């Protein structure tokens, strides 16, 4: 049981490039979400999903796109990277029970 | 408006002493959950403790307890008998009771705890 996995662990992009951060969970969790963590800001919600085929925006969705074609996977796409998207990205999943399980994070630098 | 407020950016505590990390929250929901997570320097988010809004008793997990004062909207984390390995960032978070929000969490900005020998 791997829990929540994220790839890559580190990534450097140039401004304007696009990329996809991968997130997968093997716990059959209904709910998945993406957060970004910036220094001094805590974690902020980017997008979330309440099930396959259903996604919605969180607090800071601009510049990001998501889809949820399967229960297991919830990729986050950066459409045209900007330096303001330099951050650490966490994927999380949960059921109706209380705990959110977090992936190990992806550290992204946009130059 | 900030839903979770952690007023202590940094705290020091001596090993074996107890420490309280403050958290206040703002919600109009009757059903909500409060969480504490630990983030060591390695970066992972480690779940520590949970308190439901309808729970009568304060939550406890080993050396961690949550001092839940509903009327004051506070959910302070108490760490007893601090250890050097407790040095980390600590985040308070709230999940409001709306299924359509994906049960996503609102986080505070965190408190950096340093345990000294």
Short mmCIF file of N, CA and C in Angstrom, two decimals, chain B residues 5-111:
data_model
loop_
_atom_site.label_atom_id
_atom_site.label_comp_id
_atom_site.label_asym_id
_atom_site.label_seq_id
_atom_site.Cartn_x
_atom_site.Cartn_y
_atom_site.Cartn_z
N UNK B 5 -6.22 31.02 12.37
CA UNK B 5 -5.20 31.97 12.80
C UNK B 5 -4.26 31.30 13.79
N UNK B 6 -2.99 31.34 13.45
CA UNK B 6 -1.96 30.89 14.38
C UNK B 6 -1.11 32.10 14.67
N UNK B 7 -1.16 32.59 15.89
CA UNK B 7 -0.55 33.89 16.21
C UNK B 7 0.92 33.79 16.59
N UNK B 8 1.44 32.59 16.75
CA UNK B 8 2.83 32.42 17.18
C UNK B 8 3.67 31.97 15.98
N UNK B 9 4.42 32.87 15.36
CA UNK B 9 5.25 32.42 14.23
C UNK B 9 6.34 31.45 14.68
N UNK B 10 6.89 31.69 15.89
CA UNK B 10 7.95 30.84 16.39
C UNK B 10 7.85 30.65 17.89
N UNK B 11 8.22 29.45 18.33
CA UNK B 11 8.18 29.14 19.77
C UNK B 11 9.43 28.36 20.12
N UNK B 12 9.91 28.58 21.36
CA UNK B 12 11.00 27.77 21.90
C UNK B 12 10.47 27.03 23.12
N UNK B 13 10.97 25.80 23.30
CA UNK B 13 10.64 25.07 24.52
C UNK B 13 11.85 24.20 24.87
N UNK B 14 12.03 24.02 26.17
CA UNK B 14 13.13 23.16 26.58
C UNK B 14 12.67 21.71 26.57
N UNK B 15 13.60 20.84 26.27
CA UNK B 15 13.32 19.40 26.27
C UNK B 15 12.64 19.01 27.58
N UNK B 16 11.65 18.12 27.47
CA UNK B 16 10.90 17.55 28.59
C UNK B 16 9.83 18.50 29.14
N UNK B 17 9.81 19.75 28.67
CA UNK B 17 8.76 20.66 29.10
C UNK B 17 7.54 20.49 28.19
N UNK B 18 6.39 20.99 28.65
CA UNK B 18 5.19 21.01 27.83
C UNK B 18 5.10 22.35 27.09
N UNK B 19 4.46 22.32 25.93
CA UNK B 19 4.30 23.56 25.15
C UNK B 19 2.89 23.57 24.54
N UNK B 20 2.34 24.76 24.45
CA UNK B 20 1.01 24.93 23.84
C UNK B 20 1.14 25.81 22.60
N UNK B 21 0.64 25.30 21.50
CA UNK B 21 0.61 26.05 20.24
C UNK B 21 -0.83 26.51 20.00
N UNK B 22 -0.99 27.80 19.75
CA UNK B 22 -2.33 28.37 19.69
C UNK B 22 -2.94 28.29 18.29
N UNK B 23 -4.24 28.13 18.27
CA UNK B 23 -4.99 28.11 17.01
C UNK B 23 -6.40 28.60 17.29
N UNK B 24 -6.83 29.61 16.55
CA UNK B 24 -8.25 30.01 16.58
C UNK B 24 -8.81 29.87 15.18
N UNK B 25 -10.11 29.64 15.12
CA UNK B 25 -10.73 29.38 13.82
C UNK B 25 -12.02 30.18 13.70
N UNK B 26 -12.47 30.27 12.47
CA UNK B 26 -13.68 31.04 12.18
C UNK B 26 -14.55 30.24 11.22
N UNK B 27 -15.72 29.89 11.66
CA UNK B 27 -16.67 29.19 10.80
C UNK B 27 -18.07 29.42 11.31
N UNK B 28 -19.03 29.37 10.39
CA UNK B 28 -20.43 29.44 10.79
C UNK B 28 -21.09 28.05 10.69
N UNK B 29 -20.30 27.05 10.26
CA UNK B 29 -20.83 25.69 10.19
C UNK B 29 -20.98 25.11 11.59
N UNK B 30 -21.97 24.24 11.75
CA UNK B 30 -22.12 23.52 13.02
C UNK B 30 -21.22 22.28 13.03
N UNK B 31 -21.01 21.71 11.85
CA UNK B 31 -20.22 20.50 11.73
C UNK B 31 -18.89 20.84 11.06
N UNK B 32 -17.81 20.60 11.77
CA UNK B 32 -16.48 20.87 11.21
C UNK B 32 -15.47 20.02 11.95
N UNK B 33 -14.28 19.95 11.38
CA UNK B 33 -13.21 19.19 12.01
C UNK B 33 -11.96 20.03 12.10
N UNK B 34 -11.21 19.81 13.14
CA UNK B 34 -9.97 20.54 13.36
C UNK B 34 -8.81 19.56 13.41
N UNK B 35 -7.73 19.93 12.77
CA UNK B 35 -6.58 19.05 12.62
C UNK B 35 -5.31 19.79 13.01
N UNK B 36 -4.33 18.99 13.42
CA UNK B 36 -2.97 19.50 13.54
C UNK B 36 -2.06 18.58 12.74
N UNK B 37 -1.18 19.25 11.97
CA UNK B 37 -0.17 18.54 11.19
C UNK B 37 1.20 19.05 11.60
N UNK B 38 2.17 18.14 11.51
CA UNK B 38 3.57 18.48 11.79
C UNK B 38 4.34 18.40 10.47
N UNK B 39 5.18 19.39 10.22
CA UNK B 39 6.02 19.35 9.02
C UNK B 39 7.47 19.50 9.44
N UNK B 40 8.21 18.39 9.49
CA UNK B 40 9.64 18.51 9.83
C UNK B 40 10.41 19.11 8.66
N UNK B 41 11.69 19.31 8.88
CA UNK B 41 12.51 19.96 7.84
C UNK B 41 12.57 19.13 6.56
N UNK B 42 12.28 17.86 6.64
CA UNK B 42 12.28 17.01 5.45
C UNK B 42 11.08 17.30 4.55
N UNK B 43 10.06 17.99 5.06
CA UNK B 43 8.99 18.51 4.21
C UNK B 43 7.68 17.75 4.20
N UNK B 44 7.64 16.53 4.70
CA UNK B 44 6.36 15.81 4.61
C UNK B 44 5.36 16.33 5.64
N UNK B 45 4.10 16.14 5.36
CA UNK B 45 3.02 16.54 6.26
C UNK B 45 2.59 15.33 7.06
N UNK B 46 2.72 15.43 8.38
CA UNK B 46 2.42 14.30 9.26
C UNK B 46 1.20 14.65 10.10
N UNK B 47 0.15 13.86 9.97
CA UNK B 47 -1.07 14.06 10.75
C UNK B 47 -0.80 13.75 12.22
N UNK B 48 -1.25 14.65 13.11
CA UNK B 48 -1.03 14.44 14.54
C UNK B 48 -2.32 14.10 15.28
N UNK B 49 -3.37 14.91 15.07
CA UNK B 49 -4.53 14.80 15.94
C UNK B 49 -5.72 15.47 15.29
N UNK B 50 -6.90 14.98 15.62
CA UNK B 50 -8.15 15.48 15.06
C UNK B 50 -9.18 15.69 16.17
N UNK B 51 -9.97 16.76 16.00
CA UNK B 51 -11.09 17.03 16.91
C UNK B 51 -12.32 17.36 16.08
N UNK B 52 -13.39 16.63 16.27
CA UNK B 52 -14.65 16.95 15.61
C UNK B 52 -15.43 17.96 16.42
N UNK B 53 -16.23 18.76 15.73
CA UNK B 53 -16.96 19.82 16.43
C UNK B 53 -17.98 19.29 17.43
N UNK B 54 -18.43 18.05 17.23
CA UNK B 54 -19.42 17.48 18.15
C UNK B 54 -18.79 16.61 19.23
N UNK B 55 -17.47 16.49 19.17
CA UNK B 55 -16.80 15.65 20.17
C UNK B 55 -16.83 16.37 21.52
N UNK B 56 -17.30 15.61 22.54
CA UNK B 56 -17.41 16.21 23.88
C UNK B 56 -16.06 16.29 24.57
N UNK B 57 -15.25 15.26 24.33
CA UNK B 57 -13.96 15.19 25.01
C UNK B 57 -12.87 15.79 24.13
N UNK B 58 -11.86 16.34 24.77
CA UNK B 58 -10.67 16.78 24.03
C UNK B 58 -9.93 15.57 23.48
N UNK B 59 -9.46 15.69 22.24
CA UNK B 59 -8.74 14.59 21.61
C UNK B 59 -7.34 14.46 22.21
N UNK B 60 -6.89 13.21 22.32
CA UNK B 60 -5.52 12.96 22.76
C UNK B 60 -4.93 11.85 21.89
N UNK B 61 -3.64 12.01 21.60
CA UNK B 61 -2.89 10.98 20.85
C UNK B 61 -1.49 10.97 21.43
N UNK B 62 -1.24 10.04 22.33
CA UNK B 62 0.08 9.96 22.92
C UNK B 62 0.44 11.25 23.66
N UNK B 63 1.54 11.88 23.25
CA UNK B 63 1.98 13.12 23.91
C UNK B 63 1.23 14.36 23.42
N UNK B 64 0.36 14.18 22.43
CA UNK B 64 -0.37 15.31 21.86
C UNK B 64 -1.80 15.34 22.41
N UNK B 65 -2.24 16.51 22.77
CA UNK B 65 -3.64 16.69 23.12
C UNK B 65 -4.13 18.00 22.52
N UNK B 66 -5.41 18.03 22.28
CA UNK B 66 -6.00 19.21 21.66
C UNK B 66 -6.93 19.84 22.69
N UNK B 67 -6.66 21.06 23.04
CA UNK B 67 -7.48 21.79 24.00
C UNK B 67 -8.55 22.54 23.21
N UNK B 68 -9.74 21.93 23.15
CA UNK B 68 -10.82 22.42 22.30
C UNK B 68 -11.78 23.26 23.14
N UNK B 69 -11.86 24.56 22.80
CA UNK B 69 -12.80 25.44 23.49
C UNK B 69 -13.73 26.01 22.42
N UNK B 70 -14.87 25.35 22.29
CA UNK B 70 -15.77 25.64 21.17
C UNK B 70 -16.30 27.07 21.22
N UNK B 71 -16.69 27.52 22.39
CA UNK B 71 -17.29 28.86 22.50
C UNK B 71 -16.27 29.94 22.13
N UNK B 72 -15.01 29.67 22.41
CA UNK B 72 -13.96 30.64 22.09
C UNK B 72 -13.38 30.39 20.70
N UNK B 73 -13.84 29.32 20.06
CA UNK B 73 -13.33 28.93 18.73
C UNK B 73 -11.81 28.80 18.76
N UNK B 74 -11.35 28.03 19.72
CA UNK B 74 -9.92 27.77 19.77
C UNK B 74 -9.66 26.28 19.84
N UNK B 75 -8.51 25.88 19.30
CA UNK B 75 -8.15 24.46 19.21
C UNK B 75 -6.64 24.37 19.38
N UNK B 76 -6.18 24.60 20.58
CA UNK B 76 -4.75 24.65 20.83
C UNK B 76 -4.16 23.26 20.96
N UNK B 77 -2.97 23.10 20.42
CA UNK B 77 -2.24 21.82 20.52
C UNK B 77 -1.31 21.89 21.72
N UNK B 78 -1.39 20.86 22.56
CA UNK B 78 -0.49 20.76 23.70
C UNK B 78 0.43 19.56 23.46
N UNK B 79 1.72 19.81 23.51
CA UNK B 79 2.70 18.73 23.41
C UNK B 79 3.33 18.59 24.79
N UNK B 80 3.17 17.43 25.37
CA UNK B 80 3.75 17.21 26.69
C UNK B 80 5.14 16.59 26.52
N UNK B 81 5.99 16.82 27.51
CA UNK B 81 7.33 16.19 27.52
C UNK B 81 8.02 16.31 26.17
N UNK B 82 8.29 17.55 25.75
CA UNK B 82 8.87 17.81 24.42
C UNK B 82 10.17 17.03 24.22
N UNK B 83 10.35 16.64 22.96
CA UNK B 83 11.57 15.93 22.57
C UNK B 83 12.24 16.73 21.46
N UNK B 84 13.55 16.49 21.28
CA UNK B 84 14.28 17.23 20.24
C UNK B 84 13.65 16.99 18.88
N UNK B 85 13.12 15.80 18.66
CA UNK B 85 12.49 15.47 17.39
C UNK B 85 11.17 16.18 17.15
N UNK B 86 10.68 16.91 18.14
CA UNK B 86 9.45 17.68 17.95
C UNK B 86 9.72 19.00 17.24
N UNK B 87 10.98 19.35 17.07
CA UNK B 87 11.31 20.60 16.36
C UNK B 87 10.81 20.50 14.93
N UNK B 88 9.92 21.40 14.55
CA UNK B 88 9.26 21.33 13.24
C UNK B 88 8.30 22.51 13.11
N UNK B 89 7.69 22.62 11.92
CA UNK B 89 6.56 23.52 11.74
C UNK B 89 5.30 22.76 12.10
N UNK B 90 4.36 23.47 12.73
CA UNK B 90 3.09 22.87 13.10
C UNK B 90 1.96 23.70 12.50
N UNK B 91 1.07 22.98 11.83
CA UNK B 91 -0.04 23.65 11.16
C UNK B 91 -1.36 23.20 11.76
N UNK B 92 -2.20 24.18 12.02
CA UNK B 92 -3.58 23.94 12.41
C UNK B 92 -4.43 24.04 11.13
N UNK B 93 -5.43 23.20 11.00
CA UNK B 93 -6.27 23.22 9.81
C UNK B 93 -7.71 22.89 10.18
N UNK B 94 -8.62 23.35 9.35
CA UNK B 94 -10.05 23.10 9.59
C UNK B 94 -10.69 22.57 8.33
N UNK B 95 -11.56 21.59 8.51
CA UNK B 95 -12.38 21.10 7.41
C UNK B 95 -13.82 21.42 7.75
N UNK B 96 -14.47 22.18 6.89
CA UNK B 96 -15.87 22.50 7.12
C UNK B 96 -16.74 21.40 6.53
N UNK B 97 -17.97 21.33 7.00
CA UNK B 97 -18.79 20.15 6.72
C UNK B 97 -19.54 20.17 5.43
N UNK B 98 -18.86 20.49 4.32
CA UNK B 98 -19.56 20.54 3.04
C UNK B 98 -18.94 19.51 2.10
N UNK B 99 -19.71 18.51 1.72
CA UNK B 99 -19.19 17.46 0.85
C UNK B 99 -18.65 18.05 -0.44
N UNK B 100 -19.34 19.04 -0.99
CA UNK B 100 -18.94 19.58 -2.28
C UNK B 100 -17.62 20.34 -2.22
N UNK B 101 -17.13 20.62 -1.04
CA UNK B 101 -15.81 21.26 -0.96
C UNK B 101 -14.71 20.22 -0.99
N UNK B 102 -15.10 18.95 -1.13
CA UNK B 102 -14.09 17.90 -1.16
C UNK B 102 -13.46 17.67 0.19
N UNK B 103 -14.12 18.19 1.22
CA UNK B 103 -13.55 18.08 2.57
C UNK B 103 -12.12 18.59 2.59
N UNK B 104 -11.86 19.59 1.77
CA UNK B 104 -10.51 20.17 1.73
C UNK B 104 -10.26 20.97 3.00
N UNK B 105 -9.02 21.18 3.29
CA UNK B 105 -8.62 21.82 4.53
C UNK B 105 -8.23 23.27 4.32
N UNK B 106 -8.61 24.11 5.29
CA UNK B 106 -8.08 25.47 5.38
C UNK B 106 -6.96 25.45 6.41
N UNK B 107 -5.80 25.91 6.01
CA UNK B 107 -4.64 25.87 6.90
C UNK B 107 -4.32 27.24 7.47
N UNK B 108 -3.77 27.22 8.68
CA UNK B 108 -3.14 28.42 9.22
C UNK B 108 -1.74 28.56 8.64
N UNK B 109 -1.05 29.64 9.03
CA UNK B 109 0.28 29.90 8.47
C UNK B 109 1.38 29.15 9.19
N UNK B 110 1.05 28.52 10.30
CA UNK B 110 2.01 27.65 10.94
C UNK B 110 2.76 28.31 12.08
N UNK B 111 3.26 27.46 12.97
CA UNK B 111 4.14 27.88 14.08
C UNK B 111 5.39 27.02 14.02
#
